[in-house]
mmCIF file of C-alpha atoms (C1' of nucleotides) in Angstrom:
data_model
loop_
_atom_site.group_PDB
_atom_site.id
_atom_site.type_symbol
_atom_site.label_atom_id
_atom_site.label_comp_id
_atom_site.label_asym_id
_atom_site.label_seq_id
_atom_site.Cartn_x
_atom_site.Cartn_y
_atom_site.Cartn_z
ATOM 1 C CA UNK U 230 -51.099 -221.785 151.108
ATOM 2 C CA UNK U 231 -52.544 -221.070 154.381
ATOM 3 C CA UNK U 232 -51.775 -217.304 154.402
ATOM 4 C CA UNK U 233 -55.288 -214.882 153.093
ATOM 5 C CA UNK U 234 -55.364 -212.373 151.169
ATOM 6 C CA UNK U 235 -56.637 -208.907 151.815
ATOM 7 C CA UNK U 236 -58.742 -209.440 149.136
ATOM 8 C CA UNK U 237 -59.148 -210.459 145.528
ATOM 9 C CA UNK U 238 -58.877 -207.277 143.967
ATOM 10 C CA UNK U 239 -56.180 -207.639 141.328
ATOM 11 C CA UNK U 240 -54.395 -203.916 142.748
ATOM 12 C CA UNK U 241 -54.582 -205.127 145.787
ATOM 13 C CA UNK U 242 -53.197 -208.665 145.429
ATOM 14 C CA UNK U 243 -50.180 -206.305 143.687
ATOM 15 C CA UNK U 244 -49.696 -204.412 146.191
ATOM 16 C CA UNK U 245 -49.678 -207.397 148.476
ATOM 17 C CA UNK U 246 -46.551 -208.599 146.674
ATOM 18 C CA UNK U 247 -45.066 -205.319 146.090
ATOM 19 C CA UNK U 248 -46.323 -202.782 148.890
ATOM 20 C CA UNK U 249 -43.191 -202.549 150.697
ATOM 21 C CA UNK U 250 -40.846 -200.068 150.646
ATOM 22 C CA UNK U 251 -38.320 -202.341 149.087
ATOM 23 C CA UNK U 252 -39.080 -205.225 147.030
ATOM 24 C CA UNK U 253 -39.695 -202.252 143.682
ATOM 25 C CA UNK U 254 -36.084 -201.066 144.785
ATOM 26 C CA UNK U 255 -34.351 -204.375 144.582
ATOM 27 C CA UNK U 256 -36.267 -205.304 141.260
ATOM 28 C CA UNK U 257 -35.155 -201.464 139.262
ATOM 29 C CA UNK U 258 -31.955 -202.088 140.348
ATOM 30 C CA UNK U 259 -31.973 -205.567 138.625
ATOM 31 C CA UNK U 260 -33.402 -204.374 136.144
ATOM 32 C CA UNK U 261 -31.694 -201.244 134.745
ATOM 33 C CA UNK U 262 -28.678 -201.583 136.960
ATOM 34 C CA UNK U 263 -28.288 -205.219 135.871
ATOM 35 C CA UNK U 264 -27.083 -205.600 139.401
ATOM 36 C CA UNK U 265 -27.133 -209.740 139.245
ATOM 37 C CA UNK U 266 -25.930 -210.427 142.845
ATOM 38 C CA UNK U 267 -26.774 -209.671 146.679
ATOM 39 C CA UNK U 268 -23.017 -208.056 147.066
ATOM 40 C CA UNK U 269 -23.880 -205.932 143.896
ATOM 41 C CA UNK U 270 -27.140 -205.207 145.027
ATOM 42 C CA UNK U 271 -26.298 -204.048 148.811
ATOM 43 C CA UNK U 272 -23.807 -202.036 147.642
ATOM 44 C CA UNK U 273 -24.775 -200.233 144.502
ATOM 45 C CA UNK U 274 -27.417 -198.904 146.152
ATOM 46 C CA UNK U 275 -28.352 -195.475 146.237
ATOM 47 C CA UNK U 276 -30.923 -195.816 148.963
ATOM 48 C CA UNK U 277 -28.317 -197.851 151.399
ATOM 49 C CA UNK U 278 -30.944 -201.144 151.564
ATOM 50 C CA UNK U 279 -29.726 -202.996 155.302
ATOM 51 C CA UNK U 280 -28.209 -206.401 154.489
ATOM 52 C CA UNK U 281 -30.899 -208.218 156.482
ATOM 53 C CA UNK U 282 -33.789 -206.205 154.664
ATOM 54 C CA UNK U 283 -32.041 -207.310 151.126
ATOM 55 C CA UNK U 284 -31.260 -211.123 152.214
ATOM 56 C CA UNK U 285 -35.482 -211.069 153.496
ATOM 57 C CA UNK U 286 -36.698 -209.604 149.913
ATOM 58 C CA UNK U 287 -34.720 -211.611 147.645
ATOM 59 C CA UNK U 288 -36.269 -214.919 149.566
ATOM 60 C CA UNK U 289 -39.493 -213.082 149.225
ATOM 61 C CA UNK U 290 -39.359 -211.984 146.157
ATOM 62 C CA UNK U 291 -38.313 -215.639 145.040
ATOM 63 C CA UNK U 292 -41.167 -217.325 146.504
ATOM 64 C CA UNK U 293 -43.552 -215.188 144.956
ATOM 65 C CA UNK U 294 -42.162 -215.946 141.334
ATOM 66 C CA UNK U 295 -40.626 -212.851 140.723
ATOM 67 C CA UNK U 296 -37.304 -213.298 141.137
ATOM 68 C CA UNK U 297 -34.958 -216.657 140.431
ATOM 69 C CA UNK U 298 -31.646 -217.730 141.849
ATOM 70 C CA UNK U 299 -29.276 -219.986 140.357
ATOM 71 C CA UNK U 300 -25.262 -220.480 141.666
ATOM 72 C CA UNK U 301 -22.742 -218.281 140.374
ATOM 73 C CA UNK U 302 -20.475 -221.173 138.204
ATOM 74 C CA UNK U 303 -17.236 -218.933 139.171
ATOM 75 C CA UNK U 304 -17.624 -218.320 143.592
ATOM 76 C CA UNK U 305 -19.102 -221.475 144.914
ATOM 77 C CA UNK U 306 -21.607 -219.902 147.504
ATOM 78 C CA UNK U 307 -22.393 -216.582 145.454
ATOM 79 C CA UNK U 308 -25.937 -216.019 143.904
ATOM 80 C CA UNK U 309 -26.964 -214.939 140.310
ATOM 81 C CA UNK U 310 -30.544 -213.765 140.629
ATOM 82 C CA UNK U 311 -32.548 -212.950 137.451
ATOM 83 C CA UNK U 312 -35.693 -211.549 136.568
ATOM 84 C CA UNK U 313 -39.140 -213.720 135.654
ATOM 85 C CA UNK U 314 -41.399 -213.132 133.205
ATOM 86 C CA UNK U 315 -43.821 -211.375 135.618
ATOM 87 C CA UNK U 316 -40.893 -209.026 137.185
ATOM 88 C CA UNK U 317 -40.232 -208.551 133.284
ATOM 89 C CA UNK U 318 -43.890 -207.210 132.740
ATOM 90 C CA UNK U 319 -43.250 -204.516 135.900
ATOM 91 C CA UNK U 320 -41.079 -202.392 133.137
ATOM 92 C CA UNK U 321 -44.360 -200.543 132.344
ATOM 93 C CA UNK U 322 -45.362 -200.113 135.761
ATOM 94 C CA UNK U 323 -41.985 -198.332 136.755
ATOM 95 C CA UNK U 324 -41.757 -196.617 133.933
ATOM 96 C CA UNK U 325 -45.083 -194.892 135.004
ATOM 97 C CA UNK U 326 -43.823 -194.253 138.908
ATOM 98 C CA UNK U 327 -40.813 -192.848 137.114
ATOM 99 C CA UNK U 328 -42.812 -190.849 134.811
ATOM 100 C CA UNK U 329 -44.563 -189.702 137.930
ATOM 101 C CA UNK U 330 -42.224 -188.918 140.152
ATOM 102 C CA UNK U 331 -40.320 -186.659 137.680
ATOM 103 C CA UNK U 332 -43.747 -184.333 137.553
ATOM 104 C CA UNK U 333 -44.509 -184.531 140.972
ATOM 105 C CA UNK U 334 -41.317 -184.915 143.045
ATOM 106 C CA UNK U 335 -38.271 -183.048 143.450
ATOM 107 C CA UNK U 336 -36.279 -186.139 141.817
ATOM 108 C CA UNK U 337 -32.545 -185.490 140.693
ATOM 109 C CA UNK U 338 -31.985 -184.435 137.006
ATOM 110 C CA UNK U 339 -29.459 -187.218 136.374
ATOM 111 C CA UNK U 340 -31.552 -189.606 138.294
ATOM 112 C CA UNK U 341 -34.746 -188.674 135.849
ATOM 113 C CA UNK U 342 -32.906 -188.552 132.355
ATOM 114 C CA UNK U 343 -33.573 -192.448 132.473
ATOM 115 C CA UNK U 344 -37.006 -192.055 133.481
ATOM 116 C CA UNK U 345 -37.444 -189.229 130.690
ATOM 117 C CA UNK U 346 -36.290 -191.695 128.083
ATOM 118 C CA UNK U 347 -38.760 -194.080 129.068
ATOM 119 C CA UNK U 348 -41.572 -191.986 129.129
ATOM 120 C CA UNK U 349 -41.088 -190.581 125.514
ATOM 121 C CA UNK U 350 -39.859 -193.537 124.364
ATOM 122 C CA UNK U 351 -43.518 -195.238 125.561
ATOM 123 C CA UNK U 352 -44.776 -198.626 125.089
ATOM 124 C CA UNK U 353 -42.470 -199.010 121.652
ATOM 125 C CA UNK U 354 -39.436 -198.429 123.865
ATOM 126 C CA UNK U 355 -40.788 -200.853 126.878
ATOM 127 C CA UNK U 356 -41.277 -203.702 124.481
ATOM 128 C CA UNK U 357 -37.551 -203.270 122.991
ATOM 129 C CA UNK U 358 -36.244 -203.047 126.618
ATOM 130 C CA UNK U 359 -38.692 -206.205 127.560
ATOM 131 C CA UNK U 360 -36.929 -208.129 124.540
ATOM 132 C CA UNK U 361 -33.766 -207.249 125.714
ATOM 133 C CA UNK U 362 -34.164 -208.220 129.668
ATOM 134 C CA UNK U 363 -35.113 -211.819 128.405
ATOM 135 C CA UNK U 364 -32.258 -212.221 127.025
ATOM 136 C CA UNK U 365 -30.236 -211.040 130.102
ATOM 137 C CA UNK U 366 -32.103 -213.084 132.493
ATOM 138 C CA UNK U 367 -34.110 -215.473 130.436
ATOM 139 C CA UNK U 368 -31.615 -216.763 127.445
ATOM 140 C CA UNK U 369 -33.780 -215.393 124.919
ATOM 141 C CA UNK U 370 -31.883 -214.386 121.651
ATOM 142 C CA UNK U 371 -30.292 -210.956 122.010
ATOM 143 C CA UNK U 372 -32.142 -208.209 120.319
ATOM 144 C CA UNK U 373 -31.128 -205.846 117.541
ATOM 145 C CA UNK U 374 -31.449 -203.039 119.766
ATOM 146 C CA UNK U 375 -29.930 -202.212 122.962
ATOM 147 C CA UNK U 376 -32.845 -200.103 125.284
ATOM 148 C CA UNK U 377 -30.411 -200.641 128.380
ATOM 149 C CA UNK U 378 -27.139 -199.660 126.859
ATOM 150 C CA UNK U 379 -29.221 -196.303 125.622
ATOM 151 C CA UNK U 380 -30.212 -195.593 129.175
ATOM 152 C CA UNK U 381 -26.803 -196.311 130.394
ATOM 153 C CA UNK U 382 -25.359 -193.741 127.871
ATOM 154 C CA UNK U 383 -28.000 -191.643 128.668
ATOM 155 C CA UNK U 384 -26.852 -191.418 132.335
ATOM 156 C CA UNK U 385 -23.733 -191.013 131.805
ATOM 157 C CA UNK U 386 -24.084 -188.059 129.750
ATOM 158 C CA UNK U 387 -26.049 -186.461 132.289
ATOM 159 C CA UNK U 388 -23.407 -187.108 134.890
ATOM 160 C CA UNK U 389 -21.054 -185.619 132.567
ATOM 161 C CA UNK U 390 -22.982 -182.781 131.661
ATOM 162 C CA UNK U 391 -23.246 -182.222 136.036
ATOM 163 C CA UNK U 392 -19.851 -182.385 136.089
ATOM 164 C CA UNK U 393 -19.038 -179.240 134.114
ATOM 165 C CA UNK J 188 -38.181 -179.997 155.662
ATOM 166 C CA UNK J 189 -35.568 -181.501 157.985
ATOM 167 C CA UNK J 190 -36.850 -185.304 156.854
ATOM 168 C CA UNK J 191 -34.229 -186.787 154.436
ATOM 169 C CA UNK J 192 -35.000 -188.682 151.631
ATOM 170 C CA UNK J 193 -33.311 -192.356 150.714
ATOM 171 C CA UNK J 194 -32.442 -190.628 147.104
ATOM 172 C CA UNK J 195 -33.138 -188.547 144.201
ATOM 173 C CA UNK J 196 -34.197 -190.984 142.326
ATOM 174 C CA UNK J 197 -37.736 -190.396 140.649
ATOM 175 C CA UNK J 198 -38.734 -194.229 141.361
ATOM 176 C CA UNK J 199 -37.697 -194.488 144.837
ATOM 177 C CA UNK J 200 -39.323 -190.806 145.817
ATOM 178 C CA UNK J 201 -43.244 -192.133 144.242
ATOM 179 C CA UNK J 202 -42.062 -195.356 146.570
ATOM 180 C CA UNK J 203 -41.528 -192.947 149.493
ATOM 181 C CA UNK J 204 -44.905 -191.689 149.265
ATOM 182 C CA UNK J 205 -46.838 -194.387 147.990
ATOM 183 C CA UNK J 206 -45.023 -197.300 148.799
ATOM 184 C CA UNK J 207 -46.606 -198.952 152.080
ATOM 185 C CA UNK J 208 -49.667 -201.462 151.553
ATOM 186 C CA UNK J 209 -52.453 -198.963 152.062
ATOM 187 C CA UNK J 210 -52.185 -195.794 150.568
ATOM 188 C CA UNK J 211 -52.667 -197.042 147.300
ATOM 189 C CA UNK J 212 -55.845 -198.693 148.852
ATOM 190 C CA UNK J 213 -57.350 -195.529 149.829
ATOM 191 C CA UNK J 214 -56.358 -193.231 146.586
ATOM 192 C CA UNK J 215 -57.922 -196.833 145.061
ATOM 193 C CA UNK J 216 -61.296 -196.071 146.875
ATOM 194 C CA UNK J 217 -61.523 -192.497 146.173
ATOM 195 C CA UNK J 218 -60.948 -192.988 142.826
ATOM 196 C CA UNK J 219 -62.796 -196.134 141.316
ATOM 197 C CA UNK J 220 -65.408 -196.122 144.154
ATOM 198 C CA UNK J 221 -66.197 -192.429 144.826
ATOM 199 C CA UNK J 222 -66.009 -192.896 148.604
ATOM 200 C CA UNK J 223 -65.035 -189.380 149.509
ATOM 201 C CA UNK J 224 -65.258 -189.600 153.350
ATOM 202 C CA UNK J 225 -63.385 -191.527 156.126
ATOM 203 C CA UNK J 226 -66.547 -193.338 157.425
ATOM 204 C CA UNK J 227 -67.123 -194.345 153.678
ATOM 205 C CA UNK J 228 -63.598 -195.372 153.054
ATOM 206 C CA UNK J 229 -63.823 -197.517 156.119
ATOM 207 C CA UNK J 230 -66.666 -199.100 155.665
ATOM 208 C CA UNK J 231 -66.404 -199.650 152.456
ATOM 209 C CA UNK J 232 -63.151 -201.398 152.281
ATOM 210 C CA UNK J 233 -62.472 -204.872 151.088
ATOM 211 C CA UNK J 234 -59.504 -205.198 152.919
ATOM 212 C CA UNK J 235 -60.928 -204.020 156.049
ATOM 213 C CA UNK J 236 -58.110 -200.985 156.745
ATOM 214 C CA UNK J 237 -58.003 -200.239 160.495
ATOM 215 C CA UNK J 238 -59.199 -197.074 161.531
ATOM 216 C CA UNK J 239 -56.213 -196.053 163.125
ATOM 217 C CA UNK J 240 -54.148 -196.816 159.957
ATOM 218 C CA UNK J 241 -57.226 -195.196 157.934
ATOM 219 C CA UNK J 242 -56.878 -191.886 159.920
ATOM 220 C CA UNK J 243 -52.847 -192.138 159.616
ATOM 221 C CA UNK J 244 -52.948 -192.375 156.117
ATOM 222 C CA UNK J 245 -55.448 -189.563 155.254
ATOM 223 C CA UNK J 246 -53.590 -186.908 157.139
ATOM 224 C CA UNK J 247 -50.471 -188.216 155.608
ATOM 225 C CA UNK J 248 -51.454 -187.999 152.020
ATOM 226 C CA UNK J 249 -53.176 -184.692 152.581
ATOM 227 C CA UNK J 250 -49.416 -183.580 153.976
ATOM 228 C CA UNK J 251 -47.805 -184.934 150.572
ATOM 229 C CA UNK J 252 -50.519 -183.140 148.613
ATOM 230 C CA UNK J 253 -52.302 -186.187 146.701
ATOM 231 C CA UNK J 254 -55.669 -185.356 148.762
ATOM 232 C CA UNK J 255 -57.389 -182.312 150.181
ATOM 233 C CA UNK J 256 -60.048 -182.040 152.981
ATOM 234 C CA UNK J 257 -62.722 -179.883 153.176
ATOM 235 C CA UNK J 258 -65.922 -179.501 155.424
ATOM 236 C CA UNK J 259 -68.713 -181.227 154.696
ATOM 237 C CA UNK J 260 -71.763 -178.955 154.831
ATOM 238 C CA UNK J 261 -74.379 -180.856 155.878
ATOM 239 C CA UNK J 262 -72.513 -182.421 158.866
ATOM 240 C CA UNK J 263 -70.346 -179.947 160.714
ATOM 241 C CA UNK J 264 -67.528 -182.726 161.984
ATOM 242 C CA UNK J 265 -68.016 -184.895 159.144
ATOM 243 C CA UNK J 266 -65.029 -184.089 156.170
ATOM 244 C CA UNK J 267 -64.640 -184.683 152.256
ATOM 245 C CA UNK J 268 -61.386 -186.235 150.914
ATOM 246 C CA UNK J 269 -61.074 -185.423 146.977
ATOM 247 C CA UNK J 270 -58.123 -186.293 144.439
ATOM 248 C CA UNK J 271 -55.480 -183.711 143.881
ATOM 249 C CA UNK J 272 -54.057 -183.335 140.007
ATOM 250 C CA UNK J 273 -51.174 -185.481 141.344
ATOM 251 C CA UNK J 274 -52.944 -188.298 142.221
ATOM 252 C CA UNK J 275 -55.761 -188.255 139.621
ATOM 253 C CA UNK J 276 -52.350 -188.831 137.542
ATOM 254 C CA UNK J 277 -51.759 -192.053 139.170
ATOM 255 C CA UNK J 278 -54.279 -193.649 137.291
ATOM 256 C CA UNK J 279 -52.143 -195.052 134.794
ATOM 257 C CA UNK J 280 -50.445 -196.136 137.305
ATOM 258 C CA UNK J 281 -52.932 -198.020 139.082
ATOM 259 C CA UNK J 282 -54.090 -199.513 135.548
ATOM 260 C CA UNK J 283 -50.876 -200.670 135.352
ATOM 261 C CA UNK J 284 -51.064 -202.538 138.799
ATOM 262 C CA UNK J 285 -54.509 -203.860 137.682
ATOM 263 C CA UNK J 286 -53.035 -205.317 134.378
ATOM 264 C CA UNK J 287 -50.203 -207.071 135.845
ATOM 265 C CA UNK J 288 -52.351 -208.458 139.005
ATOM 266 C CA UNK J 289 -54.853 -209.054 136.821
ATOM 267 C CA UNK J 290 -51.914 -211.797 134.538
ATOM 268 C CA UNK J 291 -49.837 -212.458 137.675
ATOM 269 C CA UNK J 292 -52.069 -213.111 140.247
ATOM 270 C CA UNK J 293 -55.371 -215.157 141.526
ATOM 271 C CA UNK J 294 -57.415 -212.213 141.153
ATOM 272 C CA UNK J 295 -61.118 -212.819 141.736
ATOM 273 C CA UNK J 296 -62.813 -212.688 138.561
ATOM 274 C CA UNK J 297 -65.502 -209.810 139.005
ATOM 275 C CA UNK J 298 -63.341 -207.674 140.864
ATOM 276 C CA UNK J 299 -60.834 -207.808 137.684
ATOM 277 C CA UNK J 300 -63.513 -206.909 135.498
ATOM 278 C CA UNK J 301 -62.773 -203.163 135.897
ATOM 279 C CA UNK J 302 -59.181 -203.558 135.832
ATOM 280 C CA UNK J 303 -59.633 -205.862 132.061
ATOM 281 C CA UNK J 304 -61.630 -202.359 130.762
ATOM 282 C CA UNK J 305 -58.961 -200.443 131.859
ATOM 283 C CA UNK J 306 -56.455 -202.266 130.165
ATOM 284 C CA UNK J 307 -58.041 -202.401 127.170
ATOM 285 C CA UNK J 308 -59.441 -198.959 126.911
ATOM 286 C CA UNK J 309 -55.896 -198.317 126.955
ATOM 287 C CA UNK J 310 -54.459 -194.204 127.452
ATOM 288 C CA UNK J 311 -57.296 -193.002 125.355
ATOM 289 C CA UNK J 312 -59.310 -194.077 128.095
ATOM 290 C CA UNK J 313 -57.224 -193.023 131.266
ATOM 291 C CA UNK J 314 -57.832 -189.805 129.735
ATOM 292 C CA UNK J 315 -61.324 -189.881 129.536
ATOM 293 C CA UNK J 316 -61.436 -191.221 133.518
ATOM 294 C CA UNK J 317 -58.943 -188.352 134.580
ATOM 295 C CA UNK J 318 -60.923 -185.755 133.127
ATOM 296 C CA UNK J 319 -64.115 -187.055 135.127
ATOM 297 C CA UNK J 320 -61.944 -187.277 137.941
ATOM 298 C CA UNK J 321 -61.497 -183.964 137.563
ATOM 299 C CA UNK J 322 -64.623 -182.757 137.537
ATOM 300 C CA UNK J 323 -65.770 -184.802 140.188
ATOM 301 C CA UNK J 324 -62.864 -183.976 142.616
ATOM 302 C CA UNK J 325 -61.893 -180.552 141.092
ATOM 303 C CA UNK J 326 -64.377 -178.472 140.193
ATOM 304 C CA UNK J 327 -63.735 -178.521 136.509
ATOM 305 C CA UNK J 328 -66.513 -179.299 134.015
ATOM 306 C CA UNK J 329 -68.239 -182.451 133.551
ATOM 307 C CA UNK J 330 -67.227 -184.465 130.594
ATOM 308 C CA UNK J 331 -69.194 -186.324 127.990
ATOM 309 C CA UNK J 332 -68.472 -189.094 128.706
ATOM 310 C CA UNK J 333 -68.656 -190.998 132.144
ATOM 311 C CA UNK J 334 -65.913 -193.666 132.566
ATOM 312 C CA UNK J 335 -66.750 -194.146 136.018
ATOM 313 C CA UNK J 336 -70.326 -195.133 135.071
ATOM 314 C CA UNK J 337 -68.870 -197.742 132.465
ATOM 315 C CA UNK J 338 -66.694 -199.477 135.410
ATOM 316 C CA UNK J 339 -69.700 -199.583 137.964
ATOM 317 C CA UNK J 340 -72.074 -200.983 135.145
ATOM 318 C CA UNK J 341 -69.353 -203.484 134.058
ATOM 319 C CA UNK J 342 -69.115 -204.804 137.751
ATOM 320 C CA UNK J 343 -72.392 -204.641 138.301
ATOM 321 C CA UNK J 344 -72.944 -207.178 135.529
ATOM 322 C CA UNK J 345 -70.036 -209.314 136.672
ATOM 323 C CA UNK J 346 -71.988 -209.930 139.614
ATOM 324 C CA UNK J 347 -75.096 -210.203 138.462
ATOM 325 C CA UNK J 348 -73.356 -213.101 136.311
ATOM 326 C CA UNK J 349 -71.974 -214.580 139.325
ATOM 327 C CA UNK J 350 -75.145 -214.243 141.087
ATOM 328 C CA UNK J 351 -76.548 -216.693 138.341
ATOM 329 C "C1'" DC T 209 -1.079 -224.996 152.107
ATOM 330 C "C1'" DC T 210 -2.072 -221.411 154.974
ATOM 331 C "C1'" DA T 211 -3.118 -216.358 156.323
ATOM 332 C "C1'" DG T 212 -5.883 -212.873 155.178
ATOM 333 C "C1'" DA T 213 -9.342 -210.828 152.523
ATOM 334 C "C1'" DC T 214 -13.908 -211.462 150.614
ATOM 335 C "C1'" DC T 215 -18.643 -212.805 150.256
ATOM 336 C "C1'" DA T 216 -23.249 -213.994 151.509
ATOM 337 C "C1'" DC T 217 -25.632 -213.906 154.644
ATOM 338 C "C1'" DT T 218 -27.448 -214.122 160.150
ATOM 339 C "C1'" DT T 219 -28.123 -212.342 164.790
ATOM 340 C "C1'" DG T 220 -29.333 -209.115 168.528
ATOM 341 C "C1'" DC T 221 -31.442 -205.314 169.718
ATOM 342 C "C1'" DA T 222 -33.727 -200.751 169.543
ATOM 343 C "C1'" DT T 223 -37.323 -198.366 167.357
ATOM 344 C "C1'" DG T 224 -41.203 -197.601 164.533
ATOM 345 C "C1'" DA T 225 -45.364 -199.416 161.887
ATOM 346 C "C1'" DT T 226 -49.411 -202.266 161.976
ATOM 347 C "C1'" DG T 227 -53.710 -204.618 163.748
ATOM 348 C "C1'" DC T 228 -57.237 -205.162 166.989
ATOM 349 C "C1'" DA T 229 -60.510 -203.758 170.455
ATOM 350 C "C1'" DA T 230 -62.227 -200.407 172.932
ATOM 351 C "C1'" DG T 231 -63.149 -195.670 174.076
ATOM 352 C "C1'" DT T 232 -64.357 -190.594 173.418
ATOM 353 C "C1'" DA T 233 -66.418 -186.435 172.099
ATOM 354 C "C1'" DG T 234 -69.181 -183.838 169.288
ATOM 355 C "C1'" DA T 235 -73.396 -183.863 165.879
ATOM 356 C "C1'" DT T 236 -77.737 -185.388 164.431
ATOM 357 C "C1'" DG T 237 -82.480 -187.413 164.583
ATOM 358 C "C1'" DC T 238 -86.698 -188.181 166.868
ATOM 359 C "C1'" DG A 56 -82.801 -185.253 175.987
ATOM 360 C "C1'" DC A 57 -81.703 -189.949 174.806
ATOM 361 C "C1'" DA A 58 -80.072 -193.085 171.352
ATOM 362 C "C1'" DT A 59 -77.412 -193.214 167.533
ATOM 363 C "C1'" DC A 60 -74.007 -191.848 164.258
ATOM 364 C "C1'" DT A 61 -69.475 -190.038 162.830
ATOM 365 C "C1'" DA A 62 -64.777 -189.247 163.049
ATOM 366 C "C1'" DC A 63 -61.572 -190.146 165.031
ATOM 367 C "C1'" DT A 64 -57.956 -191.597 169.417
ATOM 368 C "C1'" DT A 65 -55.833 -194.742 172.737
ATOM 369 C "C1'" DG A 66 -53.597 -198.916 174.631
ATOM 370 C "C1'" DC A 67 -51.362 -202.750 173.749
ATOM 371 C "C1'" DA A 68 -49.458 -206.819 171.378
ATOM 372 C "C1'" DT A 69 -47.032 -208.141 167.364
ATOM 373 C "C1'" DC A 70 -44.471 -207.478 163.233
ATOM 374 C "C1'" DA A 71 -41.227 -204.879 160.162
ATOM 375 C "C1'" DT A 72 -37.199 -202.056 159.762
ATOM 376 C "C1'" DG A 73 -32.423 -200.252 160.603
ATOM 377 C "C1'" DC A 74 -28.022 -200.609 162.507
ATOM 378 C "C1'" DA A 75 -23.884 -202.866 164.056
ATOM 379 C "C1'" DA A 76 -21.631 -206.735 164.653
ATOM 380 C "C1'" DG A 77 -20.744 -211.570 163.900
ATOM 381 C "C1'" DT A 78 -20.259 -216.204 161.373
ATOM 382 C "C1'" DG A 79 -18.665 -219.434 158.471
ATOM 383 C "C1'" DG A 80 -17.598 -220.853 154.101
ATOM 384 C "C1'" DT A 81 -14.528 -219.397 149.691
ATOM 385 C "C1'" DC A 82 -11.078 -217.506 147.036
ATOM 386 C "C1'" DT A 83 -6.149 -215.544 146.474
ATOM 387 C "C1'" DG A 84 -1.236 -214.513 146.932
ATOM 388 C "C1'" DG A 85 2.892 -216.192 148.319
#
DNA sequence: CCAGACCACTTGCATGATGCAAGTAGATGC
DNA sequence: GCATCTACTTGCATCATGCAAGTGGTCTGG
């Protein structure tokens, strides 16, 4: 570790991991997409991430401990990346910036029902959603309850509801 | 409003405006350090923003609404920066940041002193701290209770401990 | 067992953001 | 009215981003 640090303040040394413009896109769309690989990731995304930009932040995002890789058993050269324990603990922190940017953005309806769930749901709802992403990308036990496959159903509704 | 955004999604649009490694820096500063103008906020800085960047980022938050300006009185060219309701909302958000920096990170000891009180005080106090933040950057009326005087006291003593 | 599709990246290049040092222009203080 | 202060701006080097295209392994159907 030759690299310094802007400084030791603990906001700071977050931002210094996660200030970019796309290292919190890659890790929501692990997270509540449960999109695993880099093909799944370039291409389910909304916000059309460049393939260079997505190969740099899952390296990053690796070194710094928030992200693992392991080899996909089935496609010899293919990825499965998975959450850490610290990414894990960012569900609060984007459940606030979604909470946010429903009051103070013009953000899609379908795009905030997720966001709405999460925000009424509160920490209760963040825990049960923590539980279940260890088990997804951990090997904890699976939960009782099922926070992702609520938002998932939740979404889907919504783009139903558009569709009318 | 020509500018296109990457998507609706409430997540990536607070990204879009706060999601580069300084504006959080500067809200940061007005908030938990009451330095309301540009020479404070660039003096004062930790990090040591660059004025250039400094000036950049003032005019561009005032543009998305999460600060005003105003004249100064008492020094004709000299301006005040306060907190919009927007951003005073952040400060969950930036609680947030100072948790998880605070577990994930080699933050410096007295400067996570504030961000431990935050944590602990817990919504009840965010509440408390927006309402001063209020009245300090709004106008409305001052509050009972000062939360900003309980985080400058608590560093305060942090380095006064360190001093030892 | 081989052609073609697929996948996970890399490369080249243009453009924009950042960082540093220095400069400027008005305001204030004595 | 001269030095100093304040709020910026400017020039320039370097780094990050975005786009299009390429590369080289890997799987699949016949």
């Amino acid at each position: 570790m030759v690299q310094t640090e802007r400084s030791g303040c603990p906001i700071n040394l977050t931002l210094e991991r996660l200030g970019d413009p796309w290292s919190l896109i890659v890790i929501r769309d692990l997270m509540f997409g449960n999109r695993r690989s880099y093909g799944a990731l370039l291409s389910g995304s909304e916000e059309k991430i460049a393939s260079n930009i997505l190969a740099d932040r899952l390296k990053r995002l690796v070194r710094a401990g928030l992200l693992t890789r392991r080899d996909d058993p089935s496609h010899r050269q293919k990825g499965i990346y998975s959450l850490t324990e610290a990414s894990i603990q960012l569900v609060p922190l984007l459940a606030h910036m979604g909470a946010w940017g429903r009051r103070h953005t013009a953000a899609s309806v379908e795009l905030s029902v997720r966001a709405e769930l999460l925000e009424v749901g509160g920490p209760d709802l963040w825990n049960a959603f923590m539980d279940e992403l260890r088990h997804l990308h951990l090997g904890a036990p699976r939960p009782a309850r099922s926070v992702f496959a609520e938002l998932q159903a939740a979404y889907r509704n919504a783009l139903v509801r558009r569709g009318d």
